[in-house]
Short mmCIF file of C-alpha atoms in Angstrom, two decimals:
data_model
loop_
_atom_site.label_atom_id
_atom_site.label_comp_id
_atom_site.label_asym_id
_atom_site.label_seq_id
_atom_site.Cartn_x
_atom_site.Cartn_y
_atom_site.Cartn_z
CA UNK A 29 66.20 103.55 273.17
CA UNK A 30 63.16 101.24 272.61
CA UNK A 31 60.13 103.05 271.31
CA UNK A 32 56.82 102.59 272.99
CA UNK A 33 54.21 99.99 271.68
CA UNK A 34 51.30 101.42 269.73
CA UNK A 35 48.56 103.08 271.63
CA UNK A 36 50.80 103.63 274.32
CA UNK A 37 50.70 107.08 275.83
CA UNK A 38 54.76 108.41 275.99
CA UNK A 39 55.96 110.54 278.69
CA UNK A 40 56.85 113.33 276.65
CA UNK A 41 54.54 116.12 276.66
CA UNK A 42 53.36 118.35 273.56
CA UNK A 43 54.34 121.97 274.25
CA UNK A 44 51.40 123.17 272.22
CA UNK A 45 49.00 120.75 274.29
CA UNK A 46 50.34 122.29 277.54
CA UNK A 47 50.30 126.02 276.24
CA UNK A 48 46.58 125.30 275.25
CA UNK A 49 45.52 123.93 278.50
CA UNK A 50 43.73 125.65 281.12
CA UNK A 51 46.04 126.83 284.07
CA UNK A 52 44.68 124.77 287.36
CA UNK A 53 44.10 126.60 290.41
CA UNK A 54 46.62 126.31 293.15
CA UNK A 55 46.21 123.13 295.10
CA UNK A 56 44.43 121.49 292.51
CA UNK A 57 45.08 117.83 291.90
CA UNK A 58 46.46 116.73 288.69
CA UNK A 59 46.13 113.31 287.32
CA UNK A 60 49.30 112.27 285.67
CA UNK A 61 49.37 110.27 282.23
CA UNK A 62 49.81 106.32 282.45
CA UNK A 63 53.45 105.25 283.36
CA UNK A 64 55.54 104.52 280.50
CA UNK A 65 56.45 100.51 280.17
CA UNK A 66 59.55 99.20 281.29
CA UNK A 67 62.19 98.02 278.67
CA UNK A 68 61.47 94.37 277.71
CA UNK A 69 64.71 93.16 279.04
CA UNK A 70 64.44 94.93 282.30
CA UNK A 71 61.00 93.88 282.79
CA UNK A 72 61.78 90.24 282.01
CA UNK A 73 64.83 90.39 284.37
CA UNK A 74 62.74 91.62 287.21
CA UNK A 75 60.17 88.84 286.88
CA UNK A 76 62.80 86.24 286.28
CA UNK A 77 64.80 87.35 289.50
CA UNK A 78 61.94 87.90 291.81
CA UNK A 79 60.20 84.31 290.91
CA UNK A 80 63.52 82.59 291.27
CA UNK A 81 64.32 84.20 294.67
CA UNK A 82 61.25 82.96 295.82
CA UNK A 83 62.17 79.25 295.13
CA UNK A 84 65.50 79.89 296.49
CA UNK A 85 63.63 80.92 299.80
CA UNK A 86 61.73 77.84 299.59
CA UNK A 87 64.38 75.40 299.52
CA UNK A 88 66.62 77.10 301.92
CA UNK A 89 63.76 77.49 304.31
CA UNK A 90 63.49 73.73 304.79
CA UNK A 91 67.32 73.70 306.05
CA UNK A 92 66.62 76.41 308.20
CA UNK A 93 63.87 74.99 310.12
CA UNK A 94 65.07 71.41 309.62
CA UNK A 95 67.33 71.56 313.20
CA UNK A 96 64.34 72.64 315.29
CA UNK A 97 61.39 70.68 313.84
CA UNK A 98 62.89 67.90 311.76
CA UNK A 99 63.00 67.20 308.27
CA UNK A 100 59.70 65.11 307.85
CA UNK A 101 57.00 64.88 305.00
CA UNK A 102 54.95 67.34 307.58
CA UNK A 103 57.77 69.72 307.12
CA UNK A 104 58.11 69.55 303.36
CA UNK A 105 54.47 69.83 303.09
CA UNK A 106 54.15 72.93 305.47
CA UNK A 107 57.37 74.69 303.71
CA UNK A 108 55.59 74.02 300.26
CA UNK A 109 51.92 75.10 301.31
CA UNK A 110 53.13 78.30 303.17
CA UNK A 111 55.19 79.29 300.21
CA UNK A 112 52.24 78.81 297.86
CA UNK A 113 50.19 80.94 300.12
CA UNK A 114 52.72 83.78 300.19
CA UNK A 115 52.78 83.46 296.47
CA UNK A 116 49.01 83.67 296.17
CA UNK A 117 48.58 86.69 298.36
CA UNK A 118 51.63 88.67 297.18
CA UNK A 119 50.53 88.17 293.80
CA UNK A 120 47.07 89.43 294.75
CA UNK A 121 47.98 92.37 296.89
CA UNK A 122 50.43 93.47 294.08
CA UNK A 123 47.86 93.30 291.52
CA UNK A 124 45.54 95.53 293.57
CA UNK A 125 48.02 98.19 294.37
CA UNK A 126 49.15 98.25 290.62
CA UNK A 127 45.57 99.07 289.85
CA UNK A 128 45.67 102.08 292.26
CA UNK A 129 49.24 103.33 292.03
CA UNK A 130 52.11 104.00 289.67
CA UNK A 131 54.30 100.76 289.95
CA UNK A 132 57.39 102.17 289.04
CA UNK A 133 58.28 103.52 292.39
CA UNK A 134 56.65 100.31 294.15
CA UNK A 135 59.08 97.91 292.31
CA UNK A 136 62.43 99.01 293.72
CA UNK A 137 60.51 99.27 297.22
CA UNK A 138 59.50 96.05 297.09
CA UNK A 139 62.88 94.37 295.96
CA UNK A 140 64.70 96.39 299.02
CA UNK A 141 62.14 95.12 301.45
CA UNK A 142 62.08 91.65 300.25
CA UNK A 143 66.00 92.00 300.75
CA UNK A 144 65.43 93.39 304.33
CA UNK A 145 63.07 90.57 305.45
CA UNK A 146 65.08 87.80 303.79
CA UNK A 147 68.01 88.86 305.86
CA UNK A 148 65.71 89.11 308.94
CA UNK A 149 64.38 85.91 308.24
CA UNK A 150 67.82 84.23 309.28
CA UNK A 151 68.01 85.33 312.94
CA UNK A 152 64.22 85.03 313.38
CA UNK A 153 64.14 81.52 312.42
CA UNK A 154 67.05 80.81 314.92
CA UNK A 155 65.48 82.53 317.87
CA UNK A 156 61.85 81.07 317.15
CA UNK A 157 63.31 77.79 316.25
CA UNK A 158 64.61 77.51 319.99
CA UNK A 159 61.22 78.40 321.21
CA UNK A 160 59.20 76.02 318.73
CA UNK A 161 62.07 73.13 318.93
CA UNK A 162 60.25 69.72 318.45
CA UNK A 163 56.96 71.11 317.88
CA UNK A 164 54.01 69.25 316.25
CA UNK A 165 51.89 70.51 313.25
CA UNK A 166 51.19 74.21 314.91
CA UNK A 167 54.88 74.98 315.41
CA UNK A 168 55.97 73.39 312.16
CA UNK A 169 53.44 75.91 310.28
CA UNK A 170 54.22 78.90 312.44
CA UNK A 171 58.18 78.32 312.18
CA UNK A 172 57.77 77.80 308.15
CA UNK A 173 55.77 81.15 308.11
CA UNK A 174 58.43 82.98 309.74
CA UNK A 175 61.22 81.64 307.33
CA UNK A 176 59.12 82.28 304.11
CA UNK A 177 55.86 84.62 304.19
CA UNK A 178 56.99 88.27 304.28
CA UNK A 179 59.95 88.05 301.74
CA UNK A 180 57.95 85.64 299.51
CA UNK A 181 54.85 87.79 299.36
CA UNK A 182 56.96 90.79 298.62
CA UNK A 183 58.93 89.18 295.77
CA UNK A 184 55.53 87.55 294.36
CA UNK A 185 54.04 91.34 294.29
CA UNK A 186 56.77 92.39 291.76
CA UNK A 187 55.25 90.44 288.68
CA UNK A 188 51.82 91.96 288.62
CA UNK A 189 53.47 95.29 289.28
CA UNK A 190 55.66 94.72 286.12
CA UNK A 191 52.72 93.47 284.14
CA UNK A 192 50.45 96.34 284.91
CA UNK A 193 53.23 98.65 283.42
CA UNK A 194 53.62 96.49 280.43
CA UNK A 195 49.99 96.41 279.50
CA UNK A 196 49.70 99.42 277.30
CA UNK A 197 47.84 97.95 274.54
CA UNK A 198 44.82 95.71 275.49
CA UNK A 199 45.14 93.78 272.00
CA UNK A 200 48.43 92.18 273.62
CA UNK A 201 47.36 91.61 276.89
CA UNK A 202 47.45 87.60 276.56
CA UNK A 203 50.79 87.97 274.76
CA UNK A 204 52.21 90.15 277.49
CA UNK A 205 50.89 88.09 280.51
CA UNK A 206 51.71 84.92 278.84
CA UNK A 207 55.37 85.93 278.19
CA UNK A 208 56.01 87.39 281.55
CA UNK A 209 54.25 84.33 283.37
CA UNK A 210 56.55 81.83 281.28
CA UNK A 211 59.54 83.84 282.36
CA UNK A 212 58.87 83.88 286.16
CA UNK A 213 58.30 79.98 285.83
CA UNK A 214 61.74 79.60 284.04
CA UNK A 215 63.15 81.87 286.86
CA UNK A 216 61.59 79.48 289.27
CA UNK A 217 62.83 76.46 287.52
CA UNK A 218 66.18 77.60 287.31
CA UNK A 219 66.59 78.60 291.05
CA UNK A 220 65.31 75.33 291.98
CA UNK A 221 67.89 73.42 290.00
CA UNK A 222 70.66 75.93 290.79
CA UNK A 223 69.78 75.89 294.61
CA UNK A 224 69.36 72.07 294.76
CA UNK A 225 72.23 70.95 292.63
CA UNK A 226 74.79 73.72 293.42
CA UNK A 227 74.26 76.28 295.92
CA UNK A 228 73.11 73.98 298.88
CA UNK A 229 76.10 71.77 298.05
CA UNK A 230 78.62 74.61 298.26
CA UNK A 231 77.30 77.11 300.62
CA UNK A 232 75.79 77.30 304.07
CA UNK A 233 72.27 78.36 304.35
CA UNK A 234 73.11 81.44 306.07
CA UNK A 235 75.49 82.34 303.34
CA UNK A 236 72.82 81.62 300.77
CA UNK A 237 70.32 83.84 302.67
CA UNK A 238 72.41 86.75 303.31
CA UNK A 239 73.76 86.79 299.69
CA UNK A 240 70.15 86.67 298.56
CA UNK A 241 69.28 89.58 300.72
CA UNK A 242 72.22 91.69 299.42
CA UNK A 243 71.34 90.82 296.00
CA UNK A 244 67.53 91.76 296.37
CA UNK A 245 68.67 95.11 298.12
CA UNK A 246 71.27 95.83 295.45
CA UNK A 247 68.83 95.02 292.82
CA UNK A 248 66.01 97.40 294.35
CA UNK A 249 68.62 100.17 294.78
CA UNK A 250 70.12 99.71 291.32
CA UNK A 251 66.42 100.02 289.70
CA UNK A 252 65.45 103.01 291.79
CA UNK A 253 68.49 104.84 290.62
CA UNK A 254 67.74 103.63 286.98
CA UNK A 255 64.06 104.61 286.88
CA UNK A 256 65.13 108.12 288.72
CA UNK A 257 67.46 108.74 285.98
CA UNK A 258 65.29 107.84 283.13
CA UNK A 259 61.85 109.41 284.44
CA UNK A 260 60.17 111.36 281.83
CA UNK A 261 57.21 112.59 283.61
CA UNK A 262 56.43 114.19 287.01
CA UNK A 263 55.17 112.28 290.10
CA UNK A 264 51.69 110.67 289.94
CA UNK A 265 50.22 113.55 291.86
CA UNK A 266 51.22 117.16 292.20
CA UNK A 267 50.03 120.54 293.11
CA UNK A 268 49.62 123.59 290.83
CA UNK A 269 52.37 125.00 292.77
CA UNK A 270 54.76 122.36 291.93
CA UNK A 271 55.06 120.59 295.52
CA UNK A 272 54.57 117.10 296.29
CA UNK A 273 52.53 117.81 299.19
CA UNK A 274 55.24 116.65 301.56
CA UNK A 275 56.65 113.46 299.62
CA UNK A 276 60.02 114.76 300.27
CA UNK A 277 60.10 114.60 304.07
CA UNK A 278 58.01 111.31 303.97
CA UNK A 279 60.57 109.74 301.69
CA UNK A 280 63.38 110.54 303.57
CA UNK A 281 61.92 109.20 306.76
CA UNK A 282 61.05 105.95 304.82
CA UNK A 283 64.55 105.56 303.67
CA UNK A 284 65.96 106.10 307.12
CA UNK A 285 63.55 103.59 308.48
CA UNK A 286 64.65 101.05 305.91
CA UNK A 287 68.32 101.70 306.57
CA UNK A 288 67.89 101.09 310.06
CA UNK A 289 65.88 97.94 309.66
CA UNK A 290 68.52 96.76 307.23
CA UNK A 291 71.20 97.29 309.75
CA UNK A 292 69.36 95.76 312.54
CA UNK A 293 68.79 92.78 310.40
CA UNK A 294 72.51 92.39 309.63
CA UNK A 295 73.08 92.89 313.40
CA UNK A 296 70.67 90.18 314.66
CA UNK A 297 72.11 87.73 311.79
CA UNK A 298 75.57 88.26 313.43
CA UNK A 299 74.53 87.38 316.94
CA UNK A 300 71.66 84.78 316.21
CA UNK A 301 72.61 81.30 317.62
CA UNK A 302 73.81 78.87 315.00
CA UNK A 303 72.76 75.32 315.81
CA UNK A 304 75.28 73.83 313.33
CA UNK A 305 78.98 72.93 313.54
CA UNK A 306 78.85 71.74 309.76
CA UNK A 307 75.95 72.11 307.47
CA UNK A 308 76.15 69.43 304.80
CA UNK A 309 73.74 68.92 301.99
CA UNK A 310 71.34 66.89 304.23
CA UNK A 311 72.06 67.67 307.97
CA UNK A 312 73.04 70.65 310.44
CA UNK A 313 75.63 68.43 311.97
CA UNK A 314 77.15 68.99 315.51
CA UNK A 315 79.90 67.24 317.40
CA UNK A 316 79.74 67.60 321.16
CA UNK A 317 82.57 66.20 323.57
CA UNK A 318 81.00 64.16 326.39
CA UNK A 319 81.81 66.02 329.59
CA UNK A 320 81.77 62.70 331.64
CA UNK A 321 84.09 60.62 329.08
CA UNK A 322 87.02 62.24 327.69
CA UNK A 323 87.05 60.31 324.54
CA UNK A 324 83.32 60.43 324.06
CA UNK A 325 81.83 62.18 321.27
CA UNK A 326 78.10 62.81 320.47
CA UNK A 327 76.89 63.39 316.93
CA UNK A 328 74.04 65.56 316.53
CA UNK A 329 72.21 65.70 313.12
CA UNK A 330 69.34 68.49 312.84
CA UNK A 331 69.68 68.76 316.81
CA UNK A 332 68.70 64.91 317.42
CA UNK A 333 70.97 62.70 319.07
CA UNK A 334 72.23 60.32 316.14
CA UNK A 335 75.36 58.59 317.19
CA UNK A 336 78.07 58.26 319.86
CA UNK A 337 81.59 57.34 319.53
CA UNK A 338 84.32 56.54 321.85
CA UNK A 339 87.56 57.65 320.03
CA UNK A 340 89.64 55.52 322.29
CA UNK A 341 87.45 52.50 322.65
CA UNK A 342 85.72 51.38 319.54
CA UNK A 343 84.07 48.68 321.65
CA UNK A 344 82.07 51.24 323.92
CA UNK A 345 78.42 51.28 322.70
CA UNK A 346 76.79 54.10 324.57
CA UNK A 347 73.22 54.05 323.09
CA UNK A 348 70.70 51.10 323.86
CA UNK A 349 69.91 50.36 320.45
CA UNK A 350 73.74 49.79 319.34
CA UNK A 351 74.17 47.65 322.45
CA UNK A 352 71.22 45.58 320.96
CA UNK A 353 72.72 45.50 317.67
CA UNK A 354 76.09 44.66 319.05
CA UNK A 355 74.68 41.75 321.17
CA UNK A 356 73.09 40.06 317.88
CA UNK A 357 76.47 40.77 315.97
CA UNK A 358 78.54 38.98 318.80
CA UNK A 359 76.42 35.81 318.27
CA UNK A 360 75.87 35.71 314.60
CA UNK A 361 79.14 33.92 313.82
CA UNK A 362 81.90 32.60 316.22
CA UNK A 363 83.72 34.74 318.22
CA UNK A 364 86.29 37.02 316.32
CA UNK A 365 85.51 35.55 312.91
CA UNK A 366 85.71 38.26 310.40
CA UNK A 367 82.42 39.08 308.52
CA UNK A 368 81.45 40.84 305.09
CA UNK A 369 79.18 43.54 306.65
CA UNK A 370 76.85 46.07 304.72
CA UNK A 371 75.79 49.04 306.64
CA UNK A 372 72.93 51.35 305.34
CA UNK A 373 73.71 54.43 306.70
CA UNK A 374 76.94 55.68 308.19
CA UNK A 375 76.23 58.39 310.68
CA UNK A 376 79.17 58.31 313.40
CA UNK A 377 80.20 55.06 312.05
CA UNK A 378 79.95 53.34 315.42
CA UNK A 379 78.96 49.90 314.33
CA UNK A 380 81.52 49.50 311.53
CA UNK A 381 84.20 50.71 314.32
CA UNK A 382 82.88 48.09 316.73
CA UNK A 383 83.01 45.06 314.23
CA UNK A 384 86.33 46.10 313.22
CA UNK A 385 87.46 45.79 316.73
CA UNK A 386 85.71 42.85 317.86
CA UNK A 387 86.10 40.89 314.51
CA UNK A 388 89.47 41.95 313.06
CA UNK A 389 89.54 41.55 309.28
CA UNK A 390 85.95 42.47 308.89
CA UNK A 391 85.33 44.13 305.65
CA UNK A 392 82.94 46.77 306.29
CA UNK A 393 80.98 48.67 303.46
CA UNK A 394 79.13 51.62 304.36
CA UNK A 395 76.41 53.29 301.94
CA UNK A 396 76.05 56.85 303.25
CA UNK A 397 74.26 59.47 301.22
CA UNK A 398 75.69 62.38 302.64
CA UNK A 399 79.23 62.83 301.93
CA UNK A 400 79.37 65.99 304.16
CA UNK A 401 78.76 63.71 307.05
CA UNK A 402 81.65 61.38 305.95
CA UNK A 403 84.09 64.33 305.67
CA UNK A 404 82.82 65.29 309.30
CA UNK A 405 83.64 61.75 310.53
CA UNK A 406 86.86 61.66 309.10
CA UNK A 407 87.85 64.82 310.64
CA UNK A 408 86.32 64.46 314.13
CA UNK A 409 85.10 60.82 314.87
CA UNK A 410 88.23 58.71 313.80
CA UNK A 411 86.67 57.35 310.58
CA UNK A 412 89.45 55.84 308.65
CA UNK A 413 88.43 54.58 305.29
CA UNK A 414 90.66 51.77 304.14
CA UNK A 415 90.83 48.21 303.29
CA UNK A 416 88.52 47.30 306.13
CA UNK A 417 86.14 50.24 305.66
CA UNK A 418 84.87 51.05 302.14
CA UNK A 419 82.50 54.24 302.33
CA UNK A 420 80.32 54.70 299.16
CA UNK A 421 78.47 57.93 298.89
CA UNK A 422 75.07 57.39 297.42
CA UNK A 423 71.50 56.41 298.07
CA UNK A 424 71.34 52.83 299.76
CA UNK A 425 68.37 51.45 297.77
CA UNK A 426 70.25 52.26 294.47
CA UNK A 427 73.43 50.97 295.53
CA UNK A 428 72.32 47.77 296.88
CA UNK A 429 70.85 46.78 293.51
CA UNK A 430 74.56 46.40 292.44
CA UNK A 431 75.55 43.95 294.77
CA UNK A 432 75.77 40.30 293.95
CA UNK A 433 73.73 37.71 295.36
CA UNK A 434 74.61 36.11 298.53
CA UNK A 435 77.53 38.67 298.92
CA UNK A 436 77.44 39.75 302.48
CA UNK A 437 76.99 38.01 306.09
CA UNK A 438 75.41 41.06 307.76
CA UNK A 439 73.32 43.94 306.78
CA UNK A 440 72.94 46.78 309.41
CA UNK A 441 70.17 49.20 308.62
CA UNK A 442 70.58 52.35 310.32
CA UNK A 443 69.49 55.21 307.99
CA UNK A 444 67.36 58.15 309.19
CA UNK A 445 66.03 61.27 307.60
CA UNK A 446 66.13 63.06 310.92
CA UNK A 447 63.99 60.60 313.30
CA UNK A 448 62.18 58.88 310.22
CA UNK A 449 63.47 55.78 308.05
CA UNK A 450 63.41 56.93 304.58
CA UNK A 451 60.34 55.59 303.13
CA UNK A 452 61.89 53.94 300.20
CA UNK A 453 64.29 51.81 302.53
CA UNK A 454 61.27 50.57 304.40
CA UNK A 455 59.35 48.69 301.65
CA UNK A 456 58.96 44.92 300.99
CA UNK A 457 60.90 45.62 297.66
CA UNK A 458 63.93 47.02 299.66
CA UNK A 459 63.68 44.03 302.10
CA UNK A 460 63.66 41.64 299.14
CA UNK A 461 67.13 43.25 297.97
CA UNK A 462 68.36 43.04 301.24
CA UNK A 463 67.57 39.09 301.56
CA UNK A 464 68.83 38.65 298.05
CA UNK A 465 72.49 39.96 298.92
CA UNK A 466 72.48 38.43 302.62
CA UNK A 467 74.04 34.78 302.50
CA UNK A 468 71.81 31.92 303.63
CA UNK A 469 73.49 31.95 307.08
CA UNK A 470 73.46 35.60 307.48
CA UNK A 471 71.44 38.30 309.48
CA UNK A 472 69.60 41.52 308.64
CA UNK A 473 69.33 44.04 311.67
CA UNK A 474 67.20 47.38 311.19
CA UNK A 475 67.02 50.26 313.63
CA UNK A 476 63.53 51.93 313.88
CA UNK A 477 62.04 54.73 315.85
CA UNK A 478 58.50 54.78 316.63
CA UNK A 479 56.06 56.46 319.00
CA UNK A 480 52.59 55.46 320.29
CA UNK A 481 50.51 54.03 318.92
CA UNK A 482 53.60 52.11 317.27
CA UNK A 483 51.72 51.88 313.80
CA UNK A 484 55.18 52.15 311.89
CA UNK A 485 57.05 49.62 313.84
CA UNK A 486 54.23 47.23 313.45
CA UNK A 487 53.97 47.87 309.68
CA UNK A 488 57.65 47.56 309.42
CA UNK A 489 58.00 44.15 311.19
CA UNK A 490 55.03 42.80 308.88
CA UNK A 491 57.18 44.06 306.03
CA UNK A 492 60.52 42.35 306.79
CA UNK A 493 58.55 39.35 307.88
CA UNK A 494 56.87 39.13 304.41
CA UNK A 495 60.42 38.29 302.92
CA UNK A 496 62.26 36.62 305.67
CA UNK A 497 61.01 33.60 307.32
CA UNK A 498 62.71 34.34 310.75
CA UNK A 499 62.07 37.63 312.48
CA UNK A 500 62.40 39.02 315.98
CA UNK A 501 62.15 42.25 317.67
CA UNK A 502 64.32 43.93 320.25
CA UNK A 503 63.12 46.83 322.40
CA UNK A 504 63.20 48.33 325.71
CA UNK A 505 60.88 47.18 328.50
CA UNK A 506 57.45 48.17 328.15
CA UNK A 507 57.95 49.98 324.62
CA UNK A 508 55.72 47.02 323.08
CA UNK A 509 52.70 48.17 325.24
CA UNK A 510 52.26 51.29 323.04
CA UNK A 511 52.66 53.52 326.14
CA UNK A 512 55.75 55.03 324.97
CA UNK A 513 58.27 55.91 322.13
CA UNK A 514 61.56 53.95 321.63
CA UNK A 515 64.12 52.55 319.48
CA UNK A 516 63.24 49.08 318.08
CA UNK A 517 65.78 46.62 316.27
CA UNK A 518 64.35 44.10 314.06
CA UNK A 519 66.39 40.93 313.54
CA UNK A 520 65.61 38.88 310.50
CA UNK A 521 67.29 35.87 308.59
CA UNK A 522 66.39 32.94 306.61
CA UNK A 523 67.86 30.52 309.31
CA UNK A 524 66.34 30.21 312.75
CA UNK A 525 67.78 33.01 314.77
CA UNK A 526 70.01 32.38 317.90
CA UNK A 527 67.48 33.94 320.31
CA UNK A 528 68.77 32.09 323.39
CA UNK A 529 72.39 33.38 322.49
CA UNK A 530 71.10 36.82 321.88
CA UNK A 531 69.08 36.99 325.14
CA UNK A 532 71.91 35.86 327.20
CA UNK A 533 74.25 38.44 325.41
CA UNK A 534 71.76 41.24 326.00
CA UNK A 535 71.44 40.27 329.50
CA UNK A 536 75.05 40.31 330.13
CA UNK A 537 75.45 43.69 328.43
CA UNK A 538 72.25 45.62 329.53
CA UNK A 539 70.88 43.69 332.22
CA UNK A 540 67.04 43.70 332.08
CA UNK A 541 66.78 46.79 330.16
CA UNK A 542 65.28 44.85 326.88
CA UNK A 543 62.28 43.16 325.61
CA UNK A 544 62.74 40.57 323.07
CA UNK A 545 59.78 39.63 321.06
CA UNK A 546 59.38 36.58 318.78
CA UNK A 547 56.93 33.81 317.80
CA UNK A 548 53.43 34.40 318.72
CA UNK A 549 54.16 37.34 320.95
CA UNK A 550 55.63 39.11 317.91
CA UNK A 551 52.63 37.93 315.96
CA UNK A 552 50.20 39.74 318.72
CA UNK A 553 52.01 42.64 318.58
CA UNK A 554 52.06 43.14 314.83
CA UNK A 555 48.29 42.33 314.85
CA UNK A 556 46.71 43.44 311.30
CA UNK A 557 49.49 45.43 310.15
CA UNK A 558 50.04 45.59 306.19
CA UNK A 559 53.55 45.37 304.58
CA UNK A 560 54.59 48.59 303.05
CA UNK A 561 55.42 48.55 299.58
CA UNK A 562 56.71 50.86 296.97
CA UNK A 563 53.37 51.59 295.82
CA UNK A 564 51.98 52.62 299.26
CA UNK A 565 54.59 53.26 302.27
CA UNK A 566 53.08 56.25 304.12
CA UNK A 567 55.74 55.96 306.70
CA UNK A 568 55.42 59.67 307.94
CA UNK A 569 51.60 59.26 308.49
CA UNK A 570 52.22 56.11 310.53
CA UNK A 571 54.28 57.98 312.99
CA UNK A 572 51.76 60.53 313.49
CA UNK A 573 48.84 59.64 316.06
CA UNK A 574 45.58 58.94 314.25
#
């Protein structure tokens, strides 16, 4: 057994001292000696595990709330901010309590309660998420608080409790605090890398959360048993008659309450609604059958309508923006002529299937960052990789730089993180890469979603126009008046765009349900918007009303 450090009172009493002391009167409070430090290895393990668990909660929380409020910069910021607030308050409260009570019995309780609140988090987020779905700032903050605050605060209280136990020698305060703080940081780093690179890629969020809850609860129980078996002094406050002033009954009631709450948490987790059919590395994905079309399938990503696929008829385009893209593709080359097409984002693979059906022999290359989404497409959406469909899993910004110059006829940009185009795919530098790989007679089509006052689509048109000499914009009627949100499809090329043919094709396919802006009309729409660059691309902020 490790010997206690110098100047630290041990829990063993000297019989001579006890015999020489004065017997207190019945009922008199007796102050216990300072608590014995934990073994260094145990202290380090507690700090490492508790700090790491907070980071697991933080990363998984983003996936839990994403299906209801989206995965945007605001959501990421809320998760980080709420987690830091929970860490700050948990550490502060843990330190205050450690100065007033013996930390030893508090440590197992903190871990067990952290496990219980972690288990409760899963059903609470799912029920609250249904109420707060699509909310703005207040809803985002509320849902992230539900997902993080309680377990993270409890876990953050562990470190100051452990530090208090280990501070037996004031001459070693800096060493003890510095060592345990660094161990906590290492735990957080390990958990961040392990969760981001391994856990999220292999396990559903619900499994990660319930496993973490069981791990914390098990650690708390094991620690409680260990401390009970190795206790070397009486409880902090006793009476002269040897009682614990009702502590036995209170302890039994507390344990019973904890057991009931734990069972309730497990029950709620089992019956809580699950918004996902499949949880990929990036999305909560669901495929729904269309009740009005037997062969129709709707792909939802984080509860947003993302793609529609007709399994029997790949030429059927359900969404308006896909009809706009289809019309432009129909007139970009003579009918039925095969193309070399590059798709940035796969989703439901609607447009690759359309090109293969309308232009047999077309060579489609799809860059899709989410491998799980590709697997889902193969299983449920008739995605068939082969000679006419090459699927590359990876980030489009990186992959496009490896393509030869003038190597594709068409680039279709339809990549989204929830409802937002990833910022690094929306910059002038990315547009320059796309222009480089597109042949002189080719065309670039980009799908964008924006809301009033339409600052993002203005900036994105300006960005594309900074690289391509010919640009036009398709949207639904009235969207350009900045009164409502909409999809927008940007058309760009080095050659004059076949606008008359596009307009005629759109009229034939969607009637009057479109606006086509070009020339001075498009210039007036863009107004004084500035191009986005790798150095400055506040995409998420542009999507929020000022």
